[in-house]
Tab-separated table of C-alpha atoms and ligand atoms in Angstrom:
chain	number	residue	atom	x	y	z
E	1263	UNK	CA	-15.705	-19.048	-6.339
E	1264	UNK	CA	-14.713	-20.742	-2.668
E	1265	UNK	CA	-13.634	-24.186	-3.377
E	1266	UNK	CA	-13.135	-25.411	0.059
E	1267	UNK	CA	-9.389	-25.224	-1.201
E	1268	UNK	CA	-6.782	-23.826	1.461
E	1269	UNK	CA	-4.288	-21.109	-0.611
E	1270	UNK	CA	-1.040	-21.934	-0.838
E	1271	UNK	CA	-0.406	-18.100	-1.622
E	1272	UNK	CA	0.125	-16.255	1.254
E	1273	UNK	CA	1.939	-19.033	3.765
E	1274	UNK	CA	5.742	-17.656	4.632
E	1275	UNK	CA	8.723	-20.295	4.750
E	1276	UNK	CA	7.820	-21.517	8.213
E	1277	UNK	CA	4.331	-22.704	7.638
E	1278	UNK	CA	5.381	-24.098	4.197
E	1279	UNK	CA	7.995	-26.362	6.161
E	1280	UNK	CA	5.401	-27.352	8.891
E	1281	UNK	CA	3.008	-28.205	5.915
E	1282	UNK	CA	5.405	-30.530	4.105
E	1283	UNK	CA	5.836	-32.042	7.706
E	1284	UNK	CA	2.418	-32.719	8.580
E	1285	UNK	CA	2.206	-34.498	4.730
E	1286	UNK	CA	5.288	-36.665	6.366
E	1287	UNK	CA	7.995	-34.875	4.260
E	1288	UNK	CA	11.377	-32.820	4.763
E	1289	UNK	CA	11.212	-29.386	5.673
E	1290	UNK	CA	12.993	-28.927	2.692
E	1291	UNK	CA	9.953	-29.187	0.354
E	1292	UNK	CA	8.545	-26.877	2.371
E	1293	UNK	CA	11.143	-24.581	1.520
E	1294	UNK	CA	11.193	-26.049	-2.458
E	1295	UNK	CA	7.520	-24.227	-2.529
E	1296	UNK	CA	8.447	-21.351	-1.599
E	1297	UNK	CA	10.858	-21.042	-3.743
E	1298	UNK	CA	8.602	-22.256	-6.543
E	1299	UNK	CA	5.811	-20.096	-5.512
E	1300	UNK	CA	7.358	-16.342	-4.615
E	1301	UNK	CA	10.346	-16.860	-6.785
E	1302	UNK	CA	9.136	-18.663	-10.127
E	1303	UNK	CA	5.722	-17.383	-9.544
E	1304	UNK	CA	4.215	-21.012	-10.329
E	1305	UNK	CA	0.279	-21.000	-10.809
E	1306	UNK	CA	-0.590	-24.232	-10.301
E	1307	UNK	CA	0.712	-27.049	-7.790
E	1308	UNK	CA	0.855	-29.720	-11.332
E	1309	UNK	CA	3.431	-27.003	-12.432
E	1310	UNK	CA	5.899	-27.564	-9.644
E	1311	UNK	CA	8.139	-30.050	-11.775
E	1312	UNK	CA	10.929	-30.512	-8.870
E	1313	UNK	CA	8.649	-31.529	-6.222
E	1314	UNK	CA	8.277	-35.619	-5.912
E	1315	UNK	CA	4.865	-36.776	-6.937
E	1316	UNK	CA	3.930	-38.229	-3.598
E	1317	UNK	CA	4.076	-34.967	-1.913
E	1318	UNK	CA	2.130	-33.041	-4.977
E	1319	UNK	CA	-0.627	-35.548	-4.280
E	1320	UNK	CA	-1.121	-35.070	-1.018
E	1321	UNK	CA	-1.018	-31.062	-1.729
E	1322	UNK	CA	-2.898	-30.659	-4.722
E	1323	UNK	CA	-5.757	-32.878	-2.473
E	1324	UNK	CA	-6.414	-30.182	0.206
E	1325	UNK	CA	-4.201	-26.916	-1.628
E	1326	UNK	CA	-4.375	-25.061	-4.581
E	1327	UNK	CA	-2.342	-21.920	-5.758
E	1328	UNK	CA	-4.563	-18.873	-6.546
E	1329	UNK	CA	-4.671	-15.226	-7.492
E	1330	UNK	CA	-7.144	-12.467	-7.315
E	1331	UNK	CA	-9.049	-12.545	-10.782
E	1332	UNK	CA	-8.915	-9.745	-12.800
E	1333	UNK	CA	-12.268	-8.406	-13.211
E	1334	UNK	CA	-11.985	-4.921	-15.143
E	1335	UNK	CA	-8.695	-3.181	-16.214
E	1336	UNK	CA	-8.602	0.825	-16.819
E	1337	UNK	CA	-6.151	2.239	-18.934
E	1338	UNK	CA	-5.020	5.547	-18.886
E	1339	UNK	CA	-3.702	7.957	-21.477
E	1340	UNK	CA	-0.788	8.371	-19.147
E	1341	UNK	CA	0.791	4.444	-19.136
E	1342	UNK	CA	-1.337	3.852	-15.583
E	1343	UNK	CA	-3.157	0.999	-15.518
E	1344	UNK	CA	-6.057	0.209	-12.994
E	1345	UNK	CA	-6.857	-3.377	-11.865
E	1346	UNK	CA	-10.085	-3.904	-10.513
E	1347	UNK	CA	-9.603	-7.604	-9.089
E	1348	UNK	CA	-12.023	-9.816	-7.361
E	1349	UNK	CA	-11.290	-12.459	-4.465
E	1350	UNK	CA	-11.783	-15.715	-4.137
E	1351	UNK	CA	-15.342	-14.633	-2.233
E	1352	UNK	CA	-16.289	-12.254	-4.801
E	1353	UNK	CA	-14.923	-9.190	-3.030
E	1354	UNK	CA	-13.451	-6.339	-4.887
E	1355	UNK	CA	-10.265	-4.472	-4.148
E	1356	UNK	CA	-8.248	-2.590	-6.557
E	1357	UNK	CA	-3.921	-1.896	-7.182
E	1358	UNK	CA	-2.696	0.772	-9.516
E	1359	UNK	CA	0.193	-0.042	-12.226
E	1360	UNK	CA	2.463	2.987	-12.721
E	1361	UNK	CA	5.062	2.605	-15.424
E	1362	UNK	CA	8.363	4.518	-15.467
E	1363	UNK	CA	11.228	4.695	-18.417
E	1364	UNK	CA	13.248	1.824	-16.263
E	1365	UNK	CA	11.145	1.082	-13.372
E	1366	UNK	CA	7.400	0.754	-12.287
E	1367	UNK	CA	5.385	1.539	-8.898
E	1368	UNK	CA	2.517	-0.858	-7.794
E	1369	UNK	CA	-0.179	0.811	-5.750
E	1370	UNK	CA	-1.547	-1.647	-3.559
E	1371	UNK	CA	-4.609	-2.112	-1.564
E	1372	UNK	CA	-4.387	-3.211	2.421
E	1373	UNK	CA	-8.124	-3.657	3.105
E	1374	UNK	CA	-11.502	-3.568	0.781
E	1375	UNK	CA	-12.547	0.181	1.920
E	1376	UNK	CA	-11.377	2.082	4.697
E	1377	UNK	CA	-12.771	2.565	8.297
E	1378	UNK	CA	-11.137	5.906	8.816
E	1379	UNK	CA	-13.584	7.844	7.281
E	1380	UNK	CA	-11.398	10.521	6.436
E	1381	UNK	CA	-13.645	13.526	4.643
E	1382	UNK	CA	-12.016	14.519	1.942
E	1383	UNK	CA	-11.220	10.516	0.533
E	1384	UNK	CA	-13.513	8.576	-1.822
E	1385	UNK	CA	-12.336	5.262	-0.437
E	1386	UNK	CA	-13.737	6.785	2.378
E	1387	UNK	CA	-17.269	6.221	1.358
E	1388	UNK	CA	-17.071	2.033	0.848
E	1389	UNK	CA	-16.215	2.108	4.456
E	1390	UNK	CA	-14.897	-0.817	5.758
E	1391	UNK	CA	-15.595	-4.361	4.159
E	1392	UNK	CA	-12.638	-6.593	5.506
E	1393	UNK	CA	-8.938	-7.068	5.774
E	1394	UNK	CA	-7.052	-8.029	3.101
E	1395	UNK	CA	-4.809	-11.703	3.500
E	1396	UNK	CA	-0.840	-11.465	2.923
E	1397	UNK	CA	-2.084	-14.179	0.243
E	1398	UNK	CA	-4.469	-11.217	-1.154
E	1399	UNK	CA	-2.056	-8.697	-0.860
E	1400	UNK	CA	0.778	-10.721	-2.500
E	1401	UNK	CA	-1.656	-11.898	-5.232
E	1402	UNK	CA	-2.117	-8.203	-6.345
E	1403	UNK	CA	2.069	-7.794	-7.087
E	1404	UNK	CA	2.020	-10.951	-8.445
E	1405	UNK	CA	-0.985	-10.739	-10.739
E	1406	UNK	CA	0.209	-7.416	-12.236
E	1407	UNK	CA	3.370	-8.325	-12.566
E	1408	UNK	CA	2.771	-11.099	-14.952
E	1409	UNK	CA	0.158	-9.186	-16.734
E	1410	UNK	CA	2.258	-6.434	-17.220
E	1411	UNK	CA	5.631	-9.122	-18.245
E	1412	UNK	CA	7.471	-7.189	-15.475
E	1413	UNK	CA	11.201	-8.112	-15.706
E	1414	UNK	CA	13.118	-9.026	-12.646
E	1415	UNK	CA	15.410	-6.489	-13.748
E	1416	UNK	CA	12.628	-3.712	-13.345
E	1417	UNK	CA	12.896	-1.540	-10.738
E	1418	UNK	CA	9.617	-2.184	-8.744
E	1419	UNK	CA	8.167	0.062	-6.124
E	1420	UNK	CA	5.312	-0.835	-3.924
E	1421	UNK	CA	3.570	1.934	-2.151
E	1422	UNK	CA	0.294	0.806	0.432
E	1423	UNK	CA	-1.673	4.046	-0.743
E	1424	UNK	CA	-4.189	1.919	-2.294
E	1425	UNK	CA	-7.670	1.178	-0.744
E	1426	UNK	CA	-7.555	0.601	3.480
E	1427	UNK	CA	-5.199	1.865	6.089
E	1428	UNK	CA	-2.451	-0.586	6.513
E	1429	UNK	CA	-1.661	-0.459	9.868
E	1430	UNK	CA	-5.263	-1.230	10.731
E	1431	UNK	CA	-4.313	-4.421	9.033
E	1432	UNK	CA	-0.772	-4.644	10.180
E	1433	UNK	CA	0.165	-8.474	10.904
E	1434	UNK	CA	-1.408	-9.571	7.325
E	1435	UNK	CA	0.468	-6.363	5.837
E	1436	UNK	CA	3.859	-7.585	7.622
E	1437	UNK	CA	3.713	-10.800	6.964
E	1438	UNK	CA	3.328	-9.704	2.734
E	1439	UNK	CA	5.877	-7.541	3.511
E	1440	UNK	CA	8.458	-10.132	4.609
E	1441	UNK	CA	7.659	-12.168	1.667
E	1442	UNK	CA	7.910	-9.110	-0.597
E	1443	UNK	CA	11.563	-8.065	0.796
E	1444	UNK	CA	12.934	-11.726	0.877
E	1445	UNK	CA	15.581	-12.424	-1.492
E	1446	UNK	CA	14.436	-16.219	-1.611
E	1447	UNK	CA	11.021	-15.024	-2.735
E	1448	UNK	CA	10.336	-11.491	-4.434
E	1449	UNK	CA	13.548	-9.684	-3.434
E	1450	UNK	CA	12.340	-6.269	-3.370
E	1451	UNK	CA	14.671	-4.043	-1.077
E	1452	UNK	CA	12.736	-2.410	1.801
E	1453	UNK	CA	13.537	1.036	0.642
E	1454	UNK	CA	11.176	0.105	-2.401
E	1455	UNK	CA	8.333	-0.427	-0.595
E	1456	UNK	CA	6.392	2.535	1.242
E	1457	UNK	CA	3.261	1.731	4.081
E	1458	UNK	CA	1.662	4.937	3.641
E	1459	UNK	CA	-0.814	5.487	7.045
E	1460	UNK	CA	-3.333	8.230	8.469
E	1461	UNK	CA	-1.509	8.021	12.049
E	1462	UNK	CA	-2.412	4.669	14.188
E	1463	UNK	CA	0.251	5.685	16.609
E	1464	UNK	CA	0.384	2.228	18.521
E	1465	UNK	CA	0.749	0.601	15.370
E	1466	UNK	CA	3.480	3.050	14.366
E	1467	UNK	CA	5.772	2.164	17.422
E	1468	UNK	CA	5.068	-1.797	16.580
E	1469	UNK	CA	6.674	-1.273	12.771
E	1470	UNK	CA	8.829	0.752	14.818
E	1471	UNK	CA	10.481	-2.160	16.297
E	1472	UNK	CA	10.337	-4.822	13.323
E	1473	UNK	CA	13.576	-4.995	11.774
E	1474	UNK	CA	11.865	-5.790	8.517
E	1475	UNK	CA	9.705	-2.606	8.600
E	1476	UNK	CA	9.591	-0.908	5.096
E	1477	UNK	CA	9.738	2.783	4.562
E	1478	UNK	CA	6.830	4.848	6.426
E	1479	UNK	CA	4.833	7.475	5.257
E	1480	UNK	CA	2.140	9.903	7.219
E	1481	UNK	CA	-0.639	11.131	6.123
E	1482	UNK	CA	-0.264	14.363	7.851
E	1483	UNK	CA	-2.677	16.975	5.715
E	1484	UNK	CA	-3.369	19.565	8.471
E	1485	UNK	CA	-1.291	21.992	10.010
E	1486	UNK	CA	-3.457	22.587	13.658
E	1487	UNK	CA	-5.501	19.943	16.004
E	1488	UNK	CA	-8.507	21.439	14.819
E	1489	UNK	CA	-8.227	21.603	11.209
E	1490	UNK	CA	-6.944	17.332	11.265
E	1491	UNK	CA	-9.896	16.476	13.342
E	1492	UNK	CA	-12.361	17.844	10.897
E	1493	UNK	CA	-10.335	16.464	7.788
E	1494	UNK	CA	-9.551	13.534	9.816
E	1495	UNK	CA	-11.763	12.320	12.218
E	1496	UNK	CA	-9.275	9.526	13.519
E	1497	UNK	CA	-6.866	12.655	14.816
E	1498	UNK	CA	-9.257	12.393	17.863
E	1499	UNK	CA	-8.100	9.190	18.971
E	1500	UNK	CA	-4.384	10.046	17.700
E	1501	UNK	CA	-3.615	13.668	17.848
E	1502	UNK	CA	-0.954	15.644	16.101
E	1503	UNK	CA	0.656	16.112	18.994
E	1504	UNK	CA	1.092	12.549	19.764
E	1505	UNK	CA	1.673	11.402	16.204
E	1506	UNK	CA	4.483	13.949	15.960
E	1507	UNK	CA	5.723	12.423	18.724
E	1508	UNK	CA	5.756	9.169	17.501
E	1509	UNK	CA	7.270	10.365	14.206
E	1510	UNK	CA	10.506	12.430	16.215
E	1511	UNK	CA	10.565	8.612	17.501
E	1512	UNK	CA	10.626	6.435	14.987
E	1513	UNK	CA	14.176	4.687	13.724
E	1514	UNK	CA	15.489	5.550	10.231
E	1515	UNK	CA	18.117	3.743	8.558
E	1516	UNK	CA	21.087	5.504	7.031
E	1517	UNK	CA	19.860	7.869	4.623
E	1518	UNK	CA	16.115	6.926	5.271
E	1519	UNK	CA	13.811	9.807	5.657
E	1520	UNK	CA	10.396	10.088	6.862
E	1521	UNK	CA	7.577	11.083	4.453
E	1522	UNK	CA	4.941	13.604	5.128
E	1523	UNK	CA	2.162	13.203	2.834
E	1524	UNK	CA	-0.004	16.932	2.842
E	1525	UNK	CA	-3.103	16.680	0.284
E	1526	UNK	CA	-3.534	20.164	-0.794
E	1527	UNK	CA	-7.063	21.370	-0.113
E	1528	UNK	CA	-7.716	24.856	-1.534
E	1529	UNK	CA	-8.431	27.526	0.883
E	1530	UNK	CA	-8.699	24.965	4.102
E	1531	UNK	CA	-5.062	23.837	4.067
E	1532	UNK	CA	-2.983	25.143	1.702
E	1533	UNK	CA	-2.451	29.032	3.472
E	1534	UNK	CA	1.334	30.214	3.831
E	1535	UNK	CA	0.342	30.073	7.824
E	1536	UNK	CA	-0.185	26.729	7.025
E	1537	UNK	CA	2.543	25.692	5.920
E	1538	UNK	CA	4.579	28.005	8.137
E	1539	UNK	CA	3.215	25.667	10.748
E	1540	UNK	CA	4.296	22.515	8.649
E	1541	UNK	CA	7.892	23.586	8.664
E	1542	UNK	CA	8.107	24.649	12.299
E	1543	UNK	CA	6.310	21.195	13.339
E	1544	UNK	CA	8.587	19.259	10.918
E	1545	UNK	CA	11.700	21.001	11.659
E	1546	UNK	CA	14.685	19.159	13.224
E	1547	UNK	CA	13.281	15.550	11.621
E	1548	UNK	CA	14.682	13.686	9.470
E	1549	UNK	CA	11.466	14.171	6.765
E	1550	UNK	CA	10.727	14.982	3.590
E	1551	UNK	CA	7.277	16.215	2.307
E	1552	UNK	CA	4.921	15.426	-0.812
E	1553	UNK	CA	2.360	17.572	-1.505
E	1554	UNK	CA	-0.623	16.214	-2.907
E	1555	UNK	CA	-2.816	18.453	-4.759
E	1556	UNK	CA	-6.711	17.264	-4.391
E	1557	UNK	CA	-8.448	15.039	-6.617
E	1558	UNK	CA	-11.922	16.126	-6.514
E	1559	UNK	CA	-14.834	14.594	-7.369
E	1560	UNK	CA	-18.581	15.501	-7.075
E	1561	UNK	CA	-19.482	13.773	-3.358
E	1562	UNK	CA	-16.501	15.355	-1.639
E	1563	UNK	CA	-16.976	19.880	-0.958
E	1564	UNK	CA	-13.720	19.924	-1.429
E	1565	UNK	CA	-11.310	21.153	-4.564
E	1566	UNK	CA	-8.217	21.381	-5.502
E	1567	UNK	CA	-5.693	24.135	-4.587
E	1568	UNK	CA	-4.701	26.304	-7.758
E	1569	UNK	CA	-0.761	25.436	-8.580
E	1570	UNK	CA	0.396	28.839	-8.192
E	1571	UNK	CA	-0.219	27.854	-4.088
E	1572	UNK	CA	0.980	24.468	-4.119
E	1573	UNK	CA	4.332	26.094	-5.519
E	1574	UNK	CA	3.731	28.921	-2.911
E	1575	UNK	CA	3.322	26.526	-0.236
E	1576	UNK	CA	6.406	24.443	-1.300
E	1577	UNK	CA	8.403	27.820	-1.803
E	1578	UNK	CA	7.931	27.985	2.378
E	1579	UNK	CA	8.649	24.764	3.455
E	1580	UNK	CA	11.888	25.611	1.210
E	1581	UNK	CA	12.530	28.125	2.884
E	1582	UNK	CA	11.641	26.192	6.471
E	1583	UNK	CA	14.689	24.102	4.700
E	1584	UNK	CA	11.859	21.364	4.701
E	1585	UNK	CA	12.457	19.489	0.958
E	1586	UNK	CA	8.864	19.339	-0.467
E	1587	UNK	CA	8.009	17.603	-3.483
E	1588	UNK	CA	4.699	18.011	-5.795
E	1589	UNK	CA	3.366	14.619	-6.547
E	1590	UNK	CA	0.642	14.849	-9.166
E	1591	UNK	CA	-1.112	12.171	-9.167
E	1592	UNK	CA	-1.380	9.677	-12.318
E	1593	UNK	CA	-4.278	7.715	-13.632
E	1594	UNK	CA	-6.641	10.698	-13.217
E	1595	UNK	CA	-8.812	9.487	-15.968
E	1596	UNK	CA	-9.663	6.348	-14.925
E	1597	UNK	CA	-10.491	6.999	-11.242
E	1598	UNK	CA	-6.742	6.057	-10.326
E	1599	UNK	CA	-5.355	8.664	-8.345
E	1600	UNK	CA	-4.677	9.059	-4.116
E	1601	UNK	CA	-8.028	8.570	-2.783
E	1602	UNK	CA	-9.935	7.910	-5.664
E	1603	UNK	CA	-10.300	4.115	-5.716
E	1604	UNK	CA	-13.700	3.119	-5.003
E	1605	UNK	CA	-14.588	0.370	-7.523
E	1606	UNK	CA	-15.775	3.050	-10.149
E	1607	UNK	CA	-16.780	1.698	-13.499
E	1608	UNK	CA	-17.978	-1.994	-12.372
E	1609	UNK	CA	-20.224	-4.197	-14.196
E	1610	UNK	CA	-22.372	-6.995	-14.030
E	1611	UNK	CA	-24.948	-5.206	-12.392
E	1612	UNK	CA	-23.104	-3.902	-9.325
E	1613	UNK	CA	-24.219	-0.188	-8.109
E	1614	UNK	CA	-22.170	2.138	-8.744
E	1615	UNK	CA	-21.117	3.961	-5.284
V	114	SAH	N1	-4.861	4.909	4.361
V	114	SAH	C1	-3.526	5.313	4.096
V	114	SAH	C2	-3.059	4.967	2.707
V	114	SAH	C3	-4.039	5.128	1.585
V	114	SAH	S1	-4.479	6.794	1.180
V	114	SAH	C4	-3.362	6.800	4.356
V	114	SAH	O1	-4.359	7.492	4.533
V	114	SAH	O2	-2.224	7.245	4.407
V	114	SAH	C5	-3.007	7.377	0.367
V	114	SAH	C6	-2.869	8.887	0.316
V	114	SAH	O3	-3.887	9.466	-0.512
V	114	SAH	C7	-2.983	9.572	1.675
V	114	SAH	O4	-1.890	10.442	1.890
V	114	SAH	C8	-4.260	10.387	1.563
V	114	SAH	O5	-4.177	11.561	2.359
V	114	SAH	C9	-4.295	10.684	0.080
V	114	SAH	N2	-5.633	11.006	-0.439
V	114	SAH	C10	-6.816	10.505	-0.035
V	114	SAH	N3	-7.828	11.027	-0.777
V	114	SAH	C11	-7.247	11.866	-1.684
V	114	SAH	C12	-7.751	12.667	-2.751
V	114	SAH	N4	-9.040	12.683	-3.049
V	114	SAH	N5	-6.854	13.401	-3.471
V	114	SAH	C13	-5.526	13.340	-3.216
V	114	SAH	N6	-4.998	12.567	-2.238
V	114	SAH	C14	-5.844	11.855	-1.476
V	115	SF4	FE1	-8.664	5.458	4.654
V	115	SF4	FE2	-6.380	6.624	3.856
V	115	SF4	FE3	-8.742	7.217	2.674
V	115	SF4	FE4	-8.252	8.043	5.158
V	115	SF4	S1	-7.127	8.660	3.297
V	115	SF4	S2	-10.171	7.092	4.444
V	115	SF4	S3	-7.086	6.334	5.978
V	115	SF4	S4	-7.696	5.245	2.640
């Protein structure tokens, strides 16, 4: 439902003190709802108990304070949790809940669909709807997290591997971002929180140079021009060559590593030459990589390597003295896992992609 009502979710500290200007106020108050927004997580601008009445007045006539909806939660038999959530203009986008014994990852969505048509990915097939707000993309931490009574205490990890490429959406992403890592407001360290892209090079070399960038990953999948291109189509625009580039490039804190993301595709990808190939083009970096095997589906031709060569192709990079990690993928069930969200399972009459 649009209500003509401007978000309050979403604004960072500067805009909030401009807005309690323009309503005549300090820029303190400005600051105040920030404070009560990020950090107490209020819902509603009645709730905000330490702001004077005058200003609440002159909010609550032109503001309000909302959060996706949840429209349809899928649980798994593995603690994952689903959360098909819908917009304030009826769009749907989707964020993953991934419980651990003391800590939790979020898997968050960047844009409703994906542009970058990569072939083997079922987001793939929504294509592109729009970009997501930092008010939509804050909404989804801060909707699951009260659903879910997640403790400040918890560890919390948020990864951008959910639906869209986030550096196709970078300023809105950014701007979440600096909200996300601020201790004012969510306080989640930057080494907690992943952007996860297919290889927008420019973009890359921005995030580069913002000293609030969190932790990158690459979406690198291929080990030759050719085979990217046909997996990848947007490896075209931004070849290997150049994306490798970018990577040897790119600034890592103290301890930091890059992370290669390589989804295992059997018998395209997942060949010892290949991952000969990986280690040569990956050795001297900083870099770690996690190996994906496939979730298949029945759209997609492809399947899913057989373990006994994801642990062969690991066993290479090993020996490449690249660390590899397999990362099987939870929420399988419910249409959860890398590159399955698509808005499976909706109802009210909605097709079915
Ligand atoms: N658009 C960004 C982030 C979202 S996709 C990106 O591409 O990096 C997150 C990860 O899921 C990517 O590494 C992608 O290669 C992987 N992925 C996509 N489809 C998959 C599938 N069907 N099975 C396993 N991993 C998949
Ligand atoms: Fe988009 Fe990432 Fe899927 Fe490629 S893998 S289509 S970039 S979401």
């Amino acid at each position: 439902m649009n209500t003509g009502m401007q978000n309050l979710v979403g604004l960072d500290r500067q805009e909030l003190e401009r807005l309690a200007q323009s309503l005549g106020k300090a820029p303190y108050r400005g600051r105040q709802l920030y404070h009560a927004i990020y950090r107490r997580r209020a819902t509603a601008i009645a709730g905000l108990t330490d702001l004077d009445r005058d200003f609440k007045g002159a909010l609550s006539a032109q503001y309000d304070v909302d959060y996706p909806r949840v429209h349809d939660v899928f649980a798994s038999t593995d603690g994952s949790a689903r959360y098909l959530l819908r917009l304030q203009d009826s769009t749907l986008i989707e964020a993953v809940y991934m419980p651990e014994e003391s800590r939790a990852t979020l898997c968050l969505s960047s844009q409703a669909g994906c542009a970058v048509d990569c072939r083997f990915c079922f987001t793939a097939l929504l294509g592109l709807q729009r970009n997501l707000s930092a008010g939509e993309i804050l909404g989804q931490v801060m909707v699951i997290t009260s659903a879910r009574e997640i403790l400040p205490r918890t560890r919390l990890n948020l990864v951008f591997m959910g639906m869209g490429e986030p550096l196709l959406n970078l300023a809105q992403v950014m701007k979440a971002v600096h909200i996300l890592a601020d201790p004012q407001a969510f306080g989640i360290p930057l080494r907690r929180i992943t952007i996860s892209t297919s290889g927008i090079v420019p973009r890359m070399n921005e995030m580069a140079r913002d000293p609030g960038r969190p932790k990158l990953a690459v979406s690198l999948n291929a080990s030759t021009e050719e085979q990217r291109t046909e997996l990848m189509p947007i490896n075209r625009k931004y070849p290997l060559h150049d994306l490798l580039r970018a990577c040897r490039a790119y600034p890592l804190r103290h301890r930091e590593l890059l992370t290669f993301e390589y989804v295992l595709l059997d018998g395209f990808n997942d060949a010892d030459a290949d991952a000969l190939r990986v280690g040569k083009m990956l050795g001297g970096m900083r870099a770690k990589v996690n190996l994906i095997p496939y979730n298949s589906g029945t759209e997609l031709p492809y399947r899913a390597s057989p373990m006994e060569r994801v642990l062969a192709f690991q066993q290479v990079l090993a020996e490449c003295r690249i660390p590899a990690y397999v990362r099987i993928s939870r929420g399988q069930d419910i249409g959860a896992a890398c590159g399955q969200l698509r808005l499976k399972g909706m109802r009210n009459g909605d097709t079915t992609p």
